PDB file of C-alpha atoms and ligand atoms in Angstrom:
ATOM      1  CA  UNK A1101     125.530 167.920 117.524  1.00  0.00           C
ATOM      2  CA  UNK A1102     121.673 167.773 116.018  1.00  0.00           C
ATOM      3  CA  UNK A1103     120.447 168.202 112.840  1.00  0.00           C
ATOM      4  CA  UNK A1104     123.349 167.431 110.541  1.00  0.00           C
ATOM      5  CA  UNK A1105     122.863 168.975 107.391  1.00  0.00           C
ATOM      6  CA  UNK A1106     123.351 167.103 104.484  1.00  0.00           C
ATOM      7  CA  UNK A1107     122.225 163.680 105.897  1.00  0.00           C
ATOM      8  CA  UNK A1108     125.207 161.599 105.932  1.00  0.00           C
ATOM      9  CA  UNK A1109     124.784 157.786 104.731  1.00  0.00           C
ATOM     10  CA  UNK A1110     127.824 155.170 104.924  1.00  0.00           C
ATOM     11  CA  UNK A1111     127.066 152.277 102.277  1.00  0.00           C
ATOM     12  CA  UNK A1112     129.012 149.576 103.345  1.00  0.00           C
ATOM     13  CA  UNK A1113     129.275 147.014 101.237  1.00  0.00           C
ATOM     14  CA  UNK A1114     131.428 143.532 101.669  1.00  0.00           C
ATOM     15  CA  UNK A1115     131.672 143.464  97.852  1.00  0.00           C
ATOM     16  CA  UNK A1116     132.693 139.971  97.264  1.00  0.00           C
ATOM     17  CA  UNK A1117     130.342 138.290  94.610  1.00  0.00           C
ATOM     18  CA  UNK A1118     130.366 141.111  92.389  1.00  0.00           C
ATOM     19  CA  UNK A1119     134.369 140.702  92.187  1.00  0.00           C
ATOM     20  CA  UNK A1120     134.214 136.976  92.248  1.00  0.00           C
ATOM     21  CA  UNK A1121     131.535 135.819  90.332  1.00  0.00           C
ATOM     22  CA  UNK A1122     131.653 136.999  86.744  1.00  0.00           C
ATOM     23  CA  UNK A1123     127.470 136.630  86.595  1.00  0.00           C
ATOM     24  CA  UNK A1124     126.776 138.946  89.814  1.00  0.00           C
ATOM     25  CA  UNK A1125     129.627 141.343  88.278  1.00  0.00           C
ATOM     26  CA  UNK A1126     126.709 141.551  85.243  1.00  0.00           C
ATOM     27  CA  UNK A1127     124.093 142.464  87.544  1.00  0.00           C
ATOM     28  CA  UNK A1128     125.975 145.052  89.816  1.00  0.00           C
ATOM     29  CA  UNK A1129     128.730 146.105  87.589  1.00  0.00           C
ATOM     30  CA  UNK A1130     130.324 148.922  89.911  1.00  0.00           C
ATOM     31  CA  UNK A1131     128.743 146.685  93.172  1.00  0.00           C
ATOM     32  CA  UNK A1132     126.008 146.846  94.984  1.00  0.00           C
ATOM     33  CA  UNK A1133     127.215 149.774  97.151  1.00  0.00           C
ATOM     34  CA  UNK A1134     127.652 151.733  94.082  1.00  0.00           C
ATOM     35  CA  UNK A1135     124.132 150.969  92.900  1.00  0.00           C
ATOM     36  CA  UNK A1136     122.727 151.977  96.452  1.00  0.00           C
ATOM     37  CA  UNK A1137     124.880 155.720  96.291  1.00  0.00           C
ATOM     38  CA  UNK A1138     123.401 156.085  92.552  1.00  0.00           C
ATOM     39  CA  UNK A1139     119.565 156.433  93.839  1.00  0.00           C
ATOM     40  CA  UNK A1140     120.526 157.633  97.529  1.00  0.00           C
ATOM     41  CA  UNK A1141     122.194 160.610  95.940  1.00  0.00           C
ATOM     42  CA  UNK A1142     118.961 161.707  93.718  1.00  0.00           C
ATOM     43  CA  UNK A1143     118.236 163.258  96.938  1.00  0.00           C
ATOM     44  CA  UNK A1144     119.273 166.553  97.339  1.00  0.00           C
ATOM     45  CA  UNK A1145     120.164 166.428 100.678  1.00  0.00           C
ATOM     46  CA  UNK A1146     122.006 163.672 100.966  1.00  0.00           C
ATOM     47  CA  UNK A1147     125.587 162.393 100.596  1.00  0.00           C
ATOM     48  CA  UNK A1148     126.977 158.918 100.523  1.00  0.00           C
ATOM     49  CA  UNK A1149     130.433 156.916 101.151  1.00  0.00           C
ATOM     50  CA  UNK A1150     130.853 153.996 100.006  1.00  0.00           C
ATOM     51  CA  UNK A1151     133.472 151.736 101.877  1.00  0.00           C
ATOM     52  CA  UNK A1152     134.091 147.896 101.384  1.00  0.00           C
ATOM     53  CA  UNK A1153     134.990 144.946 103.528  1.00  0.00           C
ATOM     54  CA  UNK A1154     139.033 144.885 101.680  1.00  0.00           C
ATOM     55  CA  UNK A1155     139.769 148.398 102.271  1.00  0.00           C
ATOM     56  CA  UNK A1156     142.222 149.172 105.254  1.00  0.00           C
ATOM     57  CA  UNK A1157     139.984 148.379 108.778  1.00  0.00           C
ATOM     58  CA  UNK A1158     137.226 146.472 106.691  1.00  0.00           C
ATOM     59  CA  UNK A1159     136.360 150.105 105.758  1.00  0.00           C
ATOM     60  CA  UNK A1160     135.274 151.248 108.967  1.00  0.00           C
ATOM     61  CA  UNK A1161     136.804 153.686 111.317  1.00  0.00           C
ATOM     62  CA  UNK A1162     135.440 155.694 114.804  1.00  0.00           C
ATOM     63  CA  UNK A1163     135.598 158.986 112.255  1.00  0.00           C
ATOM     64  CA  UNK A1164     133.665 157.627 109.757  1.00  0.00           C
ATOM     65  CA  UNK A1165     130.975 156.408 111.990  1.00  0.00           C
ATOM     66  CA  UNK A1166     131.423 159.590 114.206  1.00  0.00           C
ATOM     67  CA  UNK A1167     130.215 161.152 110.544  1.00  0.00           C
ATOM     68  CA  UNK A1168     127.786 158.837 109.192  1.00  0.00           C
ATOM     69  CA  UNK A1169     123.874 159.542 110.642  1.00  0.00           C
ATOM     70  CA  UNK A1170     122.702 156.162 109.058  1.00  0.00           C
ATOM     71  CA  UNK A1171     124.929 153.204 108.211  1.00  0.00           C
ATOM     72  CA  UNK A1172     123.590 150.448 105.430  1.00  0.00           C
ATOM     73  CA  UNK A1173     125.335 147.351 105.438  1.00  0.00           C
ATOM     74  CA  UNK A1174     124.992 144.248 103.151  1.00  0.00           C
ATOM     75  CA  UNK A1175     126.958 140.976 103.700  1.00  0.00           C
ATOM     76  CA  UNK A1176     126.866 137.421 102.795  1.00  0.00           C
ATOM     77  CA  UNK A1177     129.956 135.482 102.362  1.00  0.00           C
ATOM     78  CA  UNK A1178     132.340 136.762 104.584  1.00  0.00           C
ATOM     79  CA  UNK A1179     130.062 137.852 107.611  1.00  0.00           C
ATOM     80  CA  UNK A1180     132.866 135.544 109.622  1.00  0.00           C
ATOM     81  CA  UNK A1181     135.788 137.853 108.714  1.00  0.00           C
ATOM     82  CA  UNK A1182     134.229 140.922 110.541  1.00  0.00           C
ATOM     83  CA  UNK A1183     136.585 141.387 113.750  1.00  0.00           C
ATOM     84  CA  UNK A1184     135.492 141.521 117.021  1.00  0.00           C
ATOM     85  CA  UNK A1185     136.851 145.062 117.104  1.00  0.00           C
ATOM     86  CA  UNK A1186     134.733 146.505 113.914  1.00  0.00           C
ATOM     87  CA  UNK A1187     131.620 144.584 115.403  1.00  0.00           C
ATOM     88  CA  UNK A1188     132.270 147.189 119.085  1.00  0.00           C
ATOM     89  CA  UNK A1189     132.438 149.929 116.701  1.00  0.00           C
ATOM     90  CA  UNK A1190     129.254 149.575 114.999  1.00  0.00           C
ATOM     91  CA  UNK A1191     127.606 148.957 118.065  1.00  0.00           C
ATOM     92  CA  UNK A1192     128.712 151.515 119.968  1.00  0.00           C
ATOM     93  CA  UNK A1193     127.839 154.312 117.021  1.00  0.00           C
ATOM     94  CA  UNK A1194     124.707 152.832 117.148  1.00  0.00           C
ATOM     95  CA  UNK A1195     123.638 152.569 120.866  1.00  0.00           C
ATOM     96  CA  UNK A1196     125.201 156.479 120.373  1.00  0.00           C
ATOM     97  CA  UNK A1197     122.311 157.008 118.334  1.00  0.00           C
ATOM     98  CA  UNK A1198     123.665 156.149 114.360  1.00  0.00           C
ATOM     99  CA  UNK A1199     120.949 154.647 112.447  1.00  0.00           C
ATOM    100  CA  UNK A1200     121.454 151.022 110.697  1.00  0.00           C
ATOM    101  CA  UNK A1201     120.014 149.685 107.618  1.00  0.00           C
ATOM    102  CA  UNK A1202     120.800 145.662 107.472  1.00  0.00           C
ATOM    103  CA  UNK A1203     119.899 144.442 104.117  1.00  0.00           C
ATOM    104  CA  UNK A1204     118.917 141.139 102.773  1.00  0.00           C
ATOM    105  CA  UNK A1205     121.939 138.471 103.942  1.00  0.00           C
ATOM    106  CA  UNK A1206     122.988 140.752 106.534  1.00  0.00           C
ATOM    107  CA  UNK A1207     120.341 139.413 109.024  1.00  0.00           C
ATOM    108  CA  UNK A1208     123.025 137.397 109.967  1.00  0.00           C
ATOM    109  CA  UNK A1209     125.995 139.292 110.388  1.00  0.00           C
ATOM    110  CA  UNK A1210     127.912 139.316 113.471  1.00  0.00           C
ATOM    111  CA  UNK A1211     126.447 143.015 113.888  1.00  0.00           C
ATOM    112  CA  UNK A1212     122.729 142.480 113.779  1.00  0.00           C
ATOM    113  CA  UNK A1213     123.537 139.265 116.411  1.00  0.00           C
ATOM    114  CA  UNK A1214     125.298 141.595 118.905  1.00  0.00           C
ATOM    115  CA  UNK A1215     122.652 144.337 118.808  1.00  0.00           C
ATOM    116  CA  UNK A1216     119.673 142.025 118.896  1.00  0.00           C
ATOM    117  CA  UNK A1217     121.320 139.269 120.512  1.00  0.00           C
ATOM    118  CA  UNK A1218     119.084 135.906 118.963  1.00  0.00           C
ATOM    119  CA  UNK A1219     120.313 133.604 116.658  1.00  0.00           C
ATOM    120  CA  UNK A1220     118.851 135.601 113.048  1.00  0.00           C
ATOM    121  CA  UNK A1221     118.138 132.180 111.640  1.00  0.00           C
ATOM    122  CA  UNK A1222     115.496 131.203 109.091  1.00  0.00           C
ATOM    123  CA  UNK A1223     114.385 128.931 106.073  1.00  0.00           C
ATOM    124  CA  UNK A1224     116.140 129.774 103.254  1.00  0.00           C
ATOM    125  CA  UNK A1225     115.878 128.152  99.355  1.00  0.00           C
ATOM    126  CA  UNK A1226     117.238 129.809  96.370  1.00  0.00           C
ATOM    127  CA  UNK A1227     115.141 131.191  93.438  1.00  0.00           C
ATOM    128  CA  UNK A1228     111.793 132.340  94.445  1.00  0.00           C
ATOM    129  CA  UNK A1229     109.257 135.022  93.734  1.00  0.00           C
ATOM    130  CA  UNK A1230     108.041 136.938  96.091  1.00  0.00           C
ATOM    131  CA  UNK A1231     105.564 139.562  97.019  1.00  0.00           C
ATOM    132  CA  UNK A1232     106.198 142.170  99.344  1.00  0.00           C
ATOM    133  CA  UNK A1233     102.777 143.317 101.628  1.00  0.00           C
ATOM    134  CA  UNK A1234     102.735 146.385 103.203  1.00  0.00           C
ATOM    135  CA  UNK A1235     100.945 145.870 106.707  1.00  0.00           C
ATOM    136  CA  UNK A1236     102.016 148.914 108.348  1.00  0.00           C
ATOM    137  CA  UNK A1237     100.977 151.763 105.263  1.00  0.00           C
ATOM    138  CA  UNK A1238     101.204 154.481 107.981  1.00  0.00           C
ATOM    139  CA  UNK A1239     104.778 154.102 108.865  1.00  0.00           C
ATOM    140  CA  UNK A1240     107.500 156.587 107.719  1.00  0.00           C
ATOM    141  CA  UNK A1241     109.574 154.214 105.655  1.00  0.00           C
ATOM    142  CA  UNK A1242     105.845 152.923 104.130  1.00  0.00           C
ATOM    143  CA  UNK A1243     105.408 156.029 102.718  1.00  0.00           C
ATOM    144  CA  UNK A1244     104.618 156.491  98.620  1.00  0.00           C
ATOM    145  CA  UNK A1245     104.969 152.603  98.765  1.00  0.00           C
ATOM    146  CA  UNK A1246     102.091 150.380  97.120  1.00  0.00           C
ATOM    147  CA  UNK A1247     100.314 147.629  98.985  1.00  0.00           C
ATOM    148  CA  UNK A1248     102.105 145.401  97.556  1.00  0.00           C
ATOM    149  CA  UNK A1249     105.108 144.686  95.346  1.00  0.00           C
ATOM    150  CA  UNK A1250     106.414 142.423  93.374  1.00  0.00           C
ATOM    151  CA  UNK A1251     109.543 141.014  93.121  1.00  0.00           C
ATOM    152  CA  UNK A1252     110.045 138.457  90.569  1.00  0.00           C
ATOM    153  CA  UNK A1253     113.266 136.878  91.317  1.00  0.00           C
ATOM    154  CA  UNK A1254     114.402 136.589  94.778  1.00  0.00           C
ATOM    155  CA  UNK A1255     115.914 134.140  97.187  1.00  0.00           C
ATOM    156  CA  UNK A1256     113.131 132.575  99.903  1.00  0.00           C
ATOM    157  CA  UNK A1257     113.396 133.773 103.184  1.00  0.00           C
ATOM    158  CA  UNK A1258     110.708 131.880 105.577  1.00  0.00           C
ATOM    159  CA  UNK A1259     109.473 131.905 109.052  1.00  0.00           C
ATOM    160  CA  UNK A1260     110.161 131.335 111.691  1.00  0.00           C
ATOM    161  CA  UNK A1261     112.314 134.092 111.733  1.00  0.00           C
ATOM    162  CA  UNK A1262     114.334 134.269 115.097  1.00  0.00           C
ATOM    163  CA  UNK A1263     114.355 137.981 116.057  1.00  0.00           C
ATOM    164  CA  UNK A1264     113.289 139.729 119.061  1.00  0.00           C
ATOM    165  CA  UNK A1265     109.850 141.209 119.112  1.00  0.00           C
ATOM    166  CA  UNK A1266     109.966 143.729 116.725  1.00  0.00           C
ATOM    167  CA  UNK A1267     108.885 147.701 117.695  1.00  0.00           C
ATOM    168  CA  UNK A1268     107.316 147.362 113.675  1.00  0.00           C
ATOM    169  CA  UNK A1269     106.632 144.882 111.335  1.00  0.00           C
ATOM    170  CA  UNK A1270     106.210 147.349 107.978  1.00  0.00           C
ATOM    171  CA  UNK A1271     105.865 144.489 105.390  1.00  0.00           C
ATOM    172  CA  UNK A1272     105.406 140.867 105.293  1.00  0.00           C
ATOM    173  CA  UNK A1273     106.778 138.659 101.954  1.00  0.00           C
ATOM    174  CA  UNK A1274     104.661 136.161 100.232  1.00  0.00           C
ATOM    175  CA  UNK A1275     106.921 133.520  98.514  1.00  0.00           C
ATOM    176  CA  UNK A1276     105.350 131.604  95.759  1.00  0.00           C
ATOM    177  CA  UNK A1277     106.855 128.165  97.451  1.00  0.00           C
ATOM    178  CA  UNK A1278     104.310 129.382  99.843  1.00  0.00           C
ATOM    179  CA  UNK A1279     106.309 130.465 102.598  1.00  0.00           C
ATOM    180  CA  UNK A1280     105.876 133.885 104.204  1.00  0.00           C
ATOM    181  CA  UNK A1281     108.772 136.358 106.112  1.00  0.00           C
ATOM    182  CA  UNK A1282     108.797 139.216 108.609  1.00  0.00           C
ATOM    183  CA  UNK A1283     110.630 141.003 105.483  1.00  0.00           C
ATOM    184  CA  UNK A1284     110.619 144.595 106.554  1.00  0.00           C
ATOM    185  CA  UNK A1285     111.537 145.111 110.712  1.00  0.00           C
ATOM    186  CA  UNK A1286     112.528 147.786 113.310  1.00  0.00           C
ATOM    187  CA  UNK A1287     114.084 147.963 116.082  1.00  0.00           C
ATOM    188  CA  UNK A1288     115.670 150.532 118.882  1.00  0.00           C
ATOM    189  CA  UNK A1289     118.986 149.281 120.249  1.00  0.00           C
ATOM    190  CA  UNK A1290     120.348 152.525 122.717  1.00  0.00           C
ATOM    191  CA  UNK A1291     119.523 155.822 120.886  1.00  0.00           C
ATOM    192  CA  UNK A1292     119.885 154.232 117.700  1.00  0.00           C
ATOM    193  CA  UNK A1293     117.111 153.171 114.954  1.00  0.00           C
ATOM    194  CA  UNK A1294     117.720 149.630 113.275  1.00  0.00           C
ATOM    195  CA  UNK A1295     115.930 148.708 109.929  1.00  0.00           C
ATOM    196  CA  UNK A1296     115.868 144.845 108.654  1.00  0.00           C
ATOM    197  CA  UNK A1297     115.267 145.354 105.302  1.00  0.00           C
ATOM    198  CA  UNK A1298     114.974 141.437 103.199  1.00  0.00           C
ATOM    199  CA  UNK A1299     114.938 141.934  99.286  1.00  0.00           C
ATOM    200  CA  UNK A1300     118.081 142.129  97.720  1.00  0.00           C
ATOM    201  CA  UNK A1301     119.358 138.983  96.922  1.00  0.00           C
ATOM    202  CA  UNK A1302     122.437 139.299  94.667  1.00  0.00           C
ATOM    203  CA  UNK A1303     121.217 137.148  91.807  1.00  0.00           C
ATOM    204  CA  UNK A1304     118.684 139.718  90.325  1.00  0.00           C
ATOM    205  CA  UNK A1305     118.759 143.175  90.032  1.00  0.00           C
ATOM    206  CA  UNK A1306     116.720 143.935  92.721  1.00  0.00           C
ATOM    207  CA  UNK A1307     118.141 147.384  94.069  1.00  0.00           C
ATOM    208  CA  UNK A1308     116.935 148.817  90.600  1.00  0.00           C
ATOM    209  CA  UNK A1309     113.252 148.839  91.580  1.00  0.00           C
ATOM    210  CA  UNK A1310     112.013 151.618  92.134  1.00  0.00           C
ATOM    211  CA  UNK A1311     109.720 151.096  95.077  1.00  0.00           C
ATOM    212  CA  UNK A1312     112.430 149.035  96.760  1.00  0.00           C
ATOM    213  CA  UNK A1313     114.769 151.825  96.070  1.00  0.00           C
ATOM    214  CA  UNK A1314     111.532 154.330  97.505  1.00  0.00           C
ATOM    215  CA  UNK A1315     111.527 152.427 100.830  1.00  0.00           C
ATOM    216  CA  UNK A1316     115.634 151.967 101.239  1.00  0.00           C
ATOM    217  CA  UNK A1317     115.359 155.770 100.926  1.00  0.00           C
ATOM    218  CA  UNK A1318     112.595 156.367 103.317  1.00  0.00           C
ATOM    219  CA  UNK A1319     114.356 153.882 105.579  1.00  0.00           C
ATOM    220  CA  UNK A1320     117.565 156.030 105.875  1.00  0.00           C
ATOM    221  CA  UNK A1321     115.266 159.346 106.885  1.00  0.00           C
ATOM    222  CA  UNK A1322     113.504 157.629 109.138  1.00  0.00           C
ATOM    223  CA  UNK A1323     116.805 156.181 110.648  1.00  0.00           C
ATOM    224  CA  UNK A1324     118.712 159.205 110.887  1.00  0.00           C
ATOM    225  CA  UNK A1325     119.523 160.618 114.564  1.00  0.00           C
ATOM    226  CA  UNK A1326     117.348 163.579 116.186  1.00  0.00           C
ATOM    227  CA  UNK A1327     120.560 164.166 118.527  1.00  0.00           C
ATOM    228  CA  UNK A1328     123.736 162.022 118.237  1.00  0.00           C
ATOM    229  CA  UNK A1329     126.144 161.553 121.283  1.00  0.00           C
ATOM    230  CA  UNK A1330     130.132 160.920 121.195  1.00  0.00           C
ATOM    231  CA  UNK A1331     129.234 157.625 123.366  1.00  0.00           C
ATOM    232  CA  UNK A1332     126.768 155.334 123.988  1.00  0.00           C
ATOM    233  CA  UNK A1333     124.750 156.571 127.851  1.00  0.00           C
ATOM    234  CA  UNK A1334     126.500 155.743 130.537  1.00  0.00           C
ATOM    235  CA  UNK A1335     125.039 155.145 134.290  1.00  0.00           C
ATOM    236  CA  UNK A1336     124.766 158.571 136.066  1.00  0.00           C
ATOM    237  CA  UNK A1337     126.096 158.641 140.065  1.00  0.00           C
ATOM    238  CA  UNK A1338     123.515 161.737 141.620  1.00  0.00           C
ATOM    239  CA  UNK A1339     124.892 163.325 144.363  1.00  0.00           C
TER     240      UNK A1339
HETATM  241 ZN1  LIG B1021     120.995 136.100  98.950  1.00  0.00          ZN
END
Protein backbone atom coordinates (compact mmCIF):
# COMPACT_ATOMS: atom_id res chain seq x y z
CA UNK A 1 0.00 0.00 0.00
CA UNK A 2 1.53 3.66 -1.20
CA UNK A 3 0.25 6.84 -1.02
CA UNK A 4 -2.28 6.74 1.79
CA UNK A 5 -4.64 9.35 1.41
CA UNK A 6 -5.42 11.34 4.17
CA UNK A 7 -1.96 11.20 5.90
CA UNK A 8 -2.48 9.35 8.99
CA UNK A 9 -0.65 10.76 12.28
CA UNK A 10 -0.79 8.78 15.77
CA UNK A 11 -0.10 11.45 18.67
CA UNK A 12 0.93 9.53 21.40
CA UNK A 13 1.12 11.10 24.33
CA UNK A 14 2.14 9.58 28.01
CA UNK A 15 -0.07 12.31 29.52
CA UNK A 16 1.06 12.29 33.03
CA UNK A 17 1.97 15.93 34.18
CA UNK A 18 -0.93 17.43 32.70
CA UNK A 19 -3.16 15.01 35.01
CA UNK A 20 -0.84 15.28 37.92
CA UNK A 21 0.37 18.54 38.24
CA UNK A 22 -2.38 21.11 38.60
CA UNK A 23 0.23 23.96 36.95
CA UNK A 24 1.05 21.84 33.62
CA UNK A 25 -2.90 21.02 33.59
CA UNK A 26 -2.97 25.20 33.09
CA UNK A 27 -0.69 25.11 30.30
CA UNK A 28 -2.07 22.01 28.32
CA UNK A 29 -5.55 21.85 29.57
CA UNK A 30 -6.87 18.89 27.25
CA UNK A 31 -2.82 17.58 27.16
CA UNK A 32 -0.30 17.97 25.09
CA UNK A 33 -1.54 15.38 22.55
CA UNK A 34 -4.65 17.31 22.25
CA UNK A 35 -2.77 20.54 21.59
CA UNK A 36 -0.58 18.70 18.87
CA UNK A 37 -4.14 17.21 16.94
CA UNK A 38 -5.54 20.98 17.24
CA UNK A 39 -2.77 22.48 14.68
CA UNK A 40 -2.01 18.99 12.88
CA UNK A 41 -5.63 18.94 11.83
CA UNK A 42 -5.59 22.66 10.18
CA UNK A 43 -4.30 20.60 7.46
CA UNK A 44 -6.63 19.44 5.16
CA UNK A 45 -5.24 16.34 4.52
CA UNK A 46 -4.55 15.08 7.52
CA UNK A 47 -6.12 13.10 10.39
CA UNK A 48 -4.93 12.45 13.88
CA UNK A 49 -5.44 9.85 16.93
CA UNK A 50 -4.60 10.61 19.88
CA UNK A 51 -3.79 7.62 22.30
CA UNK A 52 -2.16 7.81 25.87
CA UNK A 53 0.23 5.77 27.93
CA UNK A 54 -3.14 4.54 30.55
CA UNK A 55 -5.32 3.42 27.87
CA UNK A 56 -5.58 -0.48 27.37
CA UNK A 57 -1.85 -1.65 25.71
CA UNK A 58 -0.25 1.83 26.66
CA UNK A 59 -2.39 2.89 23.64
CA UNK A 60 -0.65 1.10 21.08
CA UNK A 61 -1.70 -1.81 19.03
CA UNK A 62 -0.15 -3.68 15.54
CA UNK A 63 -3.59 -2.04 13.85
CA UNK A 64 -3.03 1.18 14.90
CA UNK A 65 0.51 1.31 13.81
CA UNK A 66 -0.40 -0.84 10.69
CA UNK A 67 -2.63 2.63 10.13
CA UNK A 68 -0.58 5.37 11.31
CA UNK A 69 2.12 6.77 8.36
CA UNK A 70 3.93 8.93 11.08
CA UNK A 71 3.89 8.29 14.83
CA UNK A 72 4.77 11.43 17.38
CA UNK A 73 5.57 10.46 20.71
CA UNK A 74 6.33 12.60 23.84
CA UNK A 75 7.40 11.09 27.23
CA UNK A 76 9.05 12.04 30.36
CA UNK A 77 8.13 10.47 33.56
CA UNK A 78 7.20 7.16 32.89
CA UNK A 79 9.57 6.29 29.86
CA UNK A 80 10.38 3.07 32.36
CA UNK A 81 6.79 1.73 32.21
CA UNK A 82 6.91 1.18 28.36
CA UNK A 83 7.02 -2.81 27.99
CA UNK A 84 9.39 -4.58 26.22
CA UNK A 85 6.55 -5.73 23.98
CA UNK A 86 5.19 -2.02 22.92
CA UNK A 87 8.98 -1.01 22.46
CA UNK A 88 9.09 -4.38 19.39
CA UNK A 89 6.06 -2.84 18.09
CA UNK A 90 7.21 0.54 17.45
CA UNK A 91 10.24 -0.67 16.09
CA UNK A 92 9.13 -2.98 13.89
CA UNK A 93 6.37 -0.34 12.25
CA UNK A 94 9.17 1.69 11.90
CA UNK A 95 12.00 -0.42 10.30
CA UNK A 96 8.51 -1.29 8.07
CA UNK A 97 8.78 2.11 6.97
CA UNK A 98 6.29 4.28 9.70
CA UNK A 99 7.72 7.59 10.28
CA UNK A 100 8.60 8.79 14.06
CA UNK A 101 8.54 12.14 15.52
CA UNK A 102 10.36 11.97 19.19
CA UNK A 103 9.76 15.17 20.91
CA UNK A 104 11.55 17.01 23.58
CA UNK A 105 11.98 14.31 26.76
CA UNK A 106 11.44 11.54 24.52
CA UNK A 107 15.17 11.45 23.47
CA UNK A 108 15.29 9.11 26.04
CA UNK A 109 12.65 6.75 25.79
CA UNK A 110 13.21 3.16 25.61
CA UNK A 111 12.12 3.59 21.78
CA UNK A 112 14.57 6.12 20.47
CA UNK A 113 17.44 3.78 22.53
CA UNK A 114 16.41 0.62 20.63
CA UNK A 115 16.30 2.25 17.19
CA UNK A 116 19.47 4.25 17.59
CA UNK A 117 21.01 2.12 20.04
CA UNK A 118 23.46 4.94 22.22
CA UNK A 119 22.82 6.02 25.47
CA UNK A 120 20.51 9.59 24.42
CA UNK A 121 22.17 11.31 27.33
CA UNK A 122 22.90 15.02 27.74
CA UNK A 123 23.23 18.16 30.10
CA UNK A 124 20.15 19.11 31.24
CA UNK A 125 19.10 22.32 33.79
CA UNK A 126 15.68 23.60 34.14
CA UNK A 127 14.49 27.11 33.05
CA UNK A 128 16.34 28.46 30.17
CA UNK A 129 15.87 30.49 27.05
CA UNK A 130 16.76 29.39 24.10
CA UNK A 131 17.19 30.14 20.48
CA UNK A 132 16.56 27.82 17.86
CA UNK A 133 19.16 28.25 14.51
CA UNK A 134 18.25 26.91 11.47
CA UNK A 135 21.54 25.45 9.80
CA UNK A 136 20.02 23.33 7.29
CA UNK A 137 17.26 26.18 5.57
CA UNK A 138 17.02 23.82 2.54
CA UNK A 139 15.62 20.85 4.24
CA UNK A 140 11.92 19.80 3.94
CA UNK A 141 10.95 20.15 7.57
CA UNK A 142 13.07 23.81 7.36
CA UNK A 143 10.72 24.98 5.14
CA UNK A 144 8.66 28.57 5.82
CA UNK A 145 10.82 28.46 9.07
CA UNK A 146 12.92 31.70 10.06
CA UNK A 147 16.62 31.61 10.78
CA UNK A 148 16.09 31.65 13.93
CA UNK A 149 13.51 31.41 16.71
CA UNK A 150 12.99 32.19 19.85
CA UNK A 151 11.83 30.43 22.57
CA UNK A 152 11.63 32.18 25.76
CA UNK A 153 11.07 29.61 28.31
CA UNK A 154 12.48 26.26 27.88
CA UNK A 155 14.36 23.60 29.73
CA UNK A 156 18.42 23.44 28.72
CA UNK A 157 19.37 20.71 26.73
CA UNK A 158 23.39 20.76 26.14
CA UNK A 159 26.03 18.93 24.31
CA UNK A 160 27.41 16.51 24.18
CA UNK A 161 24.54 14.92 22.97
CA UNK A 162 25.10 11.05 22.62
CA UNK A 163 23.43 10.10 19.30
CA UNK A 164 24.68 8.41 16.34
CA UNK A 165 25.87 10.53 13.48
CA UNK A 166 23.00 12.11 12.34
CA UNK A 167 21.83 11.85 8.28
CA UNK A 168 20.74 15.94 9.21
CA UNK A 169 21.32 18.30 11.70
CA UNK A 170 18.26 20.98 10.68
CA UNK A 171 18.72 23.32 13.73
CA UNK A 172 21.08 23.90 16.46
CA UNK A 173 19.72 25.67 20.06
CA UNK A 174 21.49 28.49 21.66
CA UNK A 175 20.77 28.48 25.47
CA UNK A 176 21.31 31.69 27.23
CA UNK A 177 23.38 29.63 30.13
CA UNK A 178 25.48 29.40 27.10
CA UNK A 179 25.18 25.96 26.22
CA UNK A 180 24.31 24.82 22.69
CA UNK A 181 22.19 21.35 21.42
CA UNK A 182 21.87 19.28 18.25
CA UNK A 183 18.01 20.35 18.78
CA UNK A 184 16.49 19.34 15.51
CA UNK A 185 17.94 15.57 14.08
CA UNK A 186 17.21 12.80 11.49
CA UNK A 187 17.72 9.68 11.12
CA UNK A 188 16.81 6.38 8.83
CA UNK A 189 16.35 3.26 10.95
CA UNK A 190 14.99 0.32 8.12
CA UNK A 191 12.53 2.05 5.71
CA UNK A 192 11.49 4.32 8.27
CA UNK A 193 12.24 8.27 8.76
CA UNK A 194 13.04 9.35 12.49
CA UNK A 195 12.80 13.10 13.55
CA UNK A 196 14.41 14.33 17.08
CA UNK A 197 12.61 17.23 17.55
CA UNK A 198 13.93 19.24 21.30
CA UNK A 199 11.50 22.20 22.25
CA UNK A 200 8.67 21.33 24.14
CA UNK A 201 9.33 21.28 27.57
CA UNK A 202 6.08 20.97 29.57
CA UNK A 203 6.49 24.05 31.72
CA UNK A 204 5.65 26.67 28.96
CA UNK A 205 3.41 26.65 26.31
CA UNK A 206 5.65 25.89 23.78
CA UNK A 207 3.52 23.75 21.21
CA UNK A 208 1.48 27.08 20.69
CA UNK A 209 4.18 28.73 18.57
CA UNK A 210 3.58 28.96 15.55
CA UNK A 211 6.87 28.25 13.84
CA UNK A 212 7.41 25.33 16.21
CA UNK A 213 4.00 24.17 15.32
CA UNK A 214 5.23 25.05 11.26
CA UNK A 215 8.19 22.64 11.62
CA UNK A 216 6.26 19.69 13.82
CA UNK A 217 4.01 19.88 10.73
CA UNK A 218 6.61 19.84 8.09
CA UNK A 219 8.28 17.12 10.15
CA UNK A 220 5.28 14.69 9.84
CA UNK A 221 5.24 15.23 5.72
CA UNK A 222 8.54 14.76 5.48
CA UNK A 223 8.27 11.56 7.69
CA UNK A 224 5.50 9.96 6.08
CA UNK A 225 6.22 6.57 4.05
CA UNK A 226 6.65 6.58 0.06
CA UNK A 227 5.70 2.69 0.30
CA UNK A 228 4.93 0.96 3.65
CA UNK A 229 5.46 -2.88 4.11
CA UNK A 230 3.43 -5.37 6.56
CA UNK A 231 7.10 -6.24 8.03
CA UNK A 232 10.25 -4.98 8.48
CA UNK A 233 12.84 -6.67 5.17
CA UNK A 234 13.78 -9.79 5.74
CA UNK A 235 17.06 -11.65 4.21
CA UNK A 236 16.19 -13.01 0.70
CA UNK A 237 17.56 -16.91 -0.12
CA UNK A 238 18.12 -16.59 -4.39
CA UNK A 239 17.89 -19.65 -5.97
ZN1 LIG B 1 11.18 18.85 29.97
Amino acid sequence: MCEHKPLRVTVWNEFFHEQELPEIRAVYPNGIHECLRGFLEKEQDVAVTCVTLDMPHQGITEELLRNTDVLIWWSHARQDDVTDETVRLVKEAVLSGMGLIALHSAHYSKIMQALLGTTMTLHWKHGDREKLWCVNPTHPIARGVPACVDIPEEEMYGEAFDIPKPDDIIFIGWFASGYVFRSGVTFTRGLGRIFYFQPGHEEAPVYEHPHIQRIITNAVRWARPACRREAPPQNVEEK
